[in-house]
């Protein structure tokens, strides 16, 4: 029922009931413990994909998209590639000596932007984890 409550908070009671194709009275019955059928659970997943998160987590499972790509698949390689570029740029025999010059920095731009995108995504996920949940 935590998932149902979360969906109601997110969508509104009427809109969630409409997505399930049931009345708000029937939705209230579900909130007091009436077990919905699979067809309703399926519609709830379409309306709010997180409705079963607690149940799935309690079973030690998780649902991922069929074509999901891990957001850290290439992170280690990306960081290693950028580290190599930094090491080269900071080497005493590099064009700027120990100082990184514009040509070296511009040569790292693509890697820096990719890393910035990855770390921004991670920070967004952390914010979502830390965001307090409201219960209606």
mmCIF file of C-alpha atoms in Angstrom:
data_model
loop_
_atom_site.group_PDB
_atom_site.id
_atom_site.type_symbol
_atom_site.label_atom_id
_atom_site.label_comp_id
_atom_site.label_asym_id
_atom_site.label_seq_id
_atom_site.Cartn_x
_atom_site.Cartn_y
_atom_site.Cartn_z
ATOM 1 C CA UNK A 1 0.000 0.000 0.000
ATOM 2 C CA UNK A 2 3.019 2.278 0.308
ATOM 3 C CA UNK A 3 3.252 2.216 -3.469
ATOM 4 C CA UNK A 4 -0.419 3.063 -3.855
ATOM 5 C CA UNK A 5 -0.017 5.953 -1.424
ATOM 6 C CA UNK A 6 3.054 7.161 -3.312
ATOM 7 C CA UNK A 7 1.155 7.013 -6.616
ATOM 8 C CA UNK A 8 -1.749 8.966 -5.118
ATOM 9 C CA UNK A 9 0.661 11.582 -3.794
ATOM 10 C CA UNK A 10 2.321 11.816 -7.201
ATOM 11 C CA UNK A 11 -0.753 11.681 -9.453
ATOM 12 C CA UNK A 12 -3.669 12.607 -7.220
ATOM 13 C CA UNK A 13 -6.346 10.201 -6.016
ATOM 14 C CA UNK A 14 -8.765 10.776 -8.880
ATOM 15 C CA UNK A 15 -6.145 10.511 -11.598
ATOM 16 C CA UNK A 16 -4.683 7.324 -10.087
ATOM 17 C CA UNK A 17 -8.172 5.794 -9.802
ATOM 18 C CA UNK A 18 -8.845 6.765 -13.428
ATOM 19 C CA UNK A 19 -5.574 5.107 -14.505
ATOM 20 C CA UNK A 20 -6.691 1.931 -12.733
ATOM 21 C CA UNK A 21 -10.152 2.293 -14.290
ATOM 22 C CA UNK A 22 -11.810 2.045 -10.881
ATOM 23 C CA UNK A 23 -13.732 4.437 -8.656
ATOM 24 C CA UNK A 24 -12.165 6.345 -5.796
ATOM 25 C CA UNK A 25 -14.375 4.248 -3.496
ATOM 26 C CA UNK A 26 -12.774 1.061 -4.860
ATOM 27 C CA UNK A 27 -9.368 2.692 -4.462
ATOM 28 C CA UNK A 28 -10.205 3.478 -0.817
ATOM 29 C CA UNK A 29 -11.063 -0.201 -0.283
ATOM 30 C CA UNK A 30 -7.676 -1.181 -1.668
ATOM 31 C CA UNK A 31 -6.005 1.292 0.681
ATOM 32 C CA UNK A 32 -7.678 -0.408 3.638
ATOM 33 C CA UNK A 33 -6.415 -3.838 2.652
ATOM 34 C CA UNK A 34 -8.591 -5.170 -0.156
ATOM 35 C CA UNK A 35 -6.201 -7.006 -2.450
ATOM 36 C CA UNK A 36 -6.346 -5.727 -6.034
ATOM 37 C CA UNK A 37 -6.360 -8.191 -8.897
ATOM 38 C CA UNK A 38 -3.453 -8.589 -11.279
ATOM 39 C CA UNK A 39 -5.172 -6.440 -13.902
ATOM 40 C CA UNK A 40 -5.286 -3.545 -11.427
ATOM 41 C CA UNK A 41 -1.678 -4.109 -10.346
ATOM 42 C CA UNK A 42 -0.654 -4.086 -14.023
ATOM 43 C CA UNK A 43 -2.470 -0.785 -14.600
ATOM 44 C CA UNK A 44 -0.889 0.636 -11.436
ATOM 45 C CA UNK A 45 2.590 -0.251 -12.749
ATOM 46 C CA UNK A 46 1.771 1.597 -15.985
ATOM 47 C CA UNK A 47 0.556 4.660 -14.062
ATOM 48 C CA UNK A 48 3.412 4.736 -11.542
ATOM 49 C CA UNK A 49 6.284 2.277 -12.132
ATOM 50 C CA UNK A 50 7.397 2.460 -8.478
ATOM 51 C CA UNK A 51 4.183 1.109 -6.906
ATOM 52 C CA UNK A 52 5.716 -2.291 -6.182
ATOM 53 C CA UNK A 53 9.167 -1.099 -5.092
ATOM 54 C CA UNK A 54 8.798 -2.075 -1.417
ATOM 55 C CA UNK A 55 7.335 -5.489 -2.250
ATOM 56 C CA UNK A 56 10.017 -6.234 -4.844
ATOM 57 C CA UNK A 57 12.766 -5.018 -2.469
ATOM 58 C CA UNK A 58 11.396 -7.206 0.355
ATOM 59 C CA UNK A 59 11.739 -10.199 -1.955
ATOM 60 C CA UNK A 60 15.350 -9.260 -2.687
ATOM 61 C CA UNK A 61 14.540 -8.570 -6.324
ATOM 62 C CA UNK A 62 14.458 -5.565 -8.603
ATOM 63 C CA UNK A 63 12.768 -4.711 -11.853
ATOM 64 C CA UNK A 64 14.887 -3.216 -14.607
ATOM 65 C CA UNK A 65 14.028 -2.278 -18.155
ATOM 66 C CA UNK A 66 14.754 -5.012 -20.676
ATOM 67 C CA UNK A 67 17.122 -2.761 -22.586
ATOM 68 C CA UNK A 68 18.564 -1.069 -19.512
ATOM 69 C CA UNK A 69 22.148 0.083 -19.618
ATOM 70 C CA UNK A 70 24.038 0.359 -16.362
ATOM 71 C CA UNK A 71 24.876 4.003 -15.776
ATOM 72 C CA UNK A 72 28.327 2.987 -14.581
ATOM 73 C CA UNK A 73 29.155 0.604 -17.448
ATOM 74 C CA UNK A 74 31.899 2.805 -18.828
ATOM 75 C CA UNK A 75 32.586 4.975 -15.768
ATOM 76 C CA UNK A 76 35.816 3.259 -14.758
ATOM 77 C CA UNK A 77 37.130 3.375 -18.302
ATOM 78 C CA UNK A 78 36.094 7.015 -18.681
ATOM 79 C CA UNK A 79 37.809 8.018 -15.436
ATOM 80 C CA UNK A 80 40.926 6.042 -16.385
ATOM 81 C CA UNK A 81 41.082 7.696 -19.816
ATOM 82 C CA UNK A 82 40.730 11.147 -18.269
ATOM 83 C CA UNK A 83 43.364 10.299 -15.657
ATOM 84 C CA UNK A 84 45.804 9.319 -18.411
ATOM 85 C CA UNK A 85 45.171 12.638 -20.178
ATOM 86 C CA UNK A 86 45.716 14.517 -16.895
ATOM 87 C CA UNK A 87 48.936 12.625 -16.202
ATOM 88 C CA UNK A 88 50.203 13.463 -19.678
ATOM 89 C CA UNK A 89 49.234 17.132 -19.303
ATOM 90 C CA UNK A 90 50.917 17.431 -15.890
ATOM 91 C CA UNK A 91 54.121 15.711 -16.995
ATOM 92 C CA UNK A 92 57.184 18.005 -16.968
ATOM 93 C CA UNK A 93 57.828 17.208 -20.661
ATOM 94 C CA UNK A 94 54.305 18.241 -21.753
ATOM 95 C CA UNK A 95 53.751 21.495 -23.699
ATOM 96 C CA UNK A 96 52.985 23.464 -20.527
ATOM 97 C CA UNK A 97 55.318 21.614 -18.233
ATOM 98 C CA UNK A 98 53.461 20.914 -15.010
ATOM 99 C CA UNK A 99 50.810 23.518 -15.968
ATOM 100 C CA UNK A 100 47.930 22.394 -18.149
ATOM 101 C CA UNK A 101 47.732 24.590 -21.243
ATOM 102 C CA UNK A 102 44.696 25.341 -23.395
ATOM 103 C CA UNK A 103 45.507 22.766 -26.082
ATOM 104 C CA UNK A 104 45.730 20.012 -23.467
ATOM 105 C CA UNK A 105 42.544 21.129 -21.753
ATOM 106 C CA UNK A 106 40.668 21.272 -25.051
ATOM 107 C CA UNK A 107 41.949 17.766 -25.797
ATOM 108 C CA UNK A 108 40.301 16.559 -22.585
ATOM 109 C CA UNK A 109 37.018 18.397 -23.170
ATOM 110 C CA UNK A 110 35.020 15.445 -24.483
ATOM 111 C CA UNK A 111 36.084 13.191 -21.598
ATOM 112 C CA UNK A 112 35.411 15.942 -19.042
ATOM 113 C CA UNK A 113 31.918 16.523 -20.467
ATOM 114 C CA UNK A 114 31.136 12.807 -20.414
ATOM 115 C CA UNK A 115 32.310 12.546 -16.816
ATOM 116 C CA UNK A 116 30.326 15.647 -15.893
ATOM 117 C CA UNK A 117 27.191 14.055 -17.356
ATOM 118 C CA UNK A 118 27.785 10.814 -15.455
ATOM 119 C CA UNK A 119 28.466 12.545 -12.135
ATOM 120 C CA UNK A 120 25.430 14.805 -12.608
ATOM 121 C CA UNK A 121 23.303 11.693 -13.070
ATOM 122 C CA UNK A 122 24.777 10.126 -9.922
ATOM 123 C CA UNK A 123 24.120 13.308 -7.929
ATOM 124 C CA UNK A 124 20.513 13.341 -9.149
ATOM 125 C CA UNK A 125 20.106 9.731 -7.984
ATOM 126 C CA UNK A 126 21.586 10.637 -4.590
ATOM 127 C CA UNK A 127 19.149 13.559 -4.284
ATOM 128 C CA UNK A 128 16.262 11.178 -5.039
ATOM 129 C CA UNK A 129 17.478 8.793 -2.331
ATOM 130 C CA UNK A 130 17.802 11.588 0.221
ATOM 131 C CA UNK A 131 14.467 13.247 -0.656
ATOM 132 C CA UNK A 132 11.984 12.621 2.169
ATOM 133 C CA UNK A 133 8.942 10.641 1.137
ATOM 134 C CA UNK A 134 5.578 12.182 1.814
ATOM 135 C CA UNK A 135 2.674 9.949 2.716
ATOM 136 C CA UNK A 136 -0.900 11.072 2.063
#
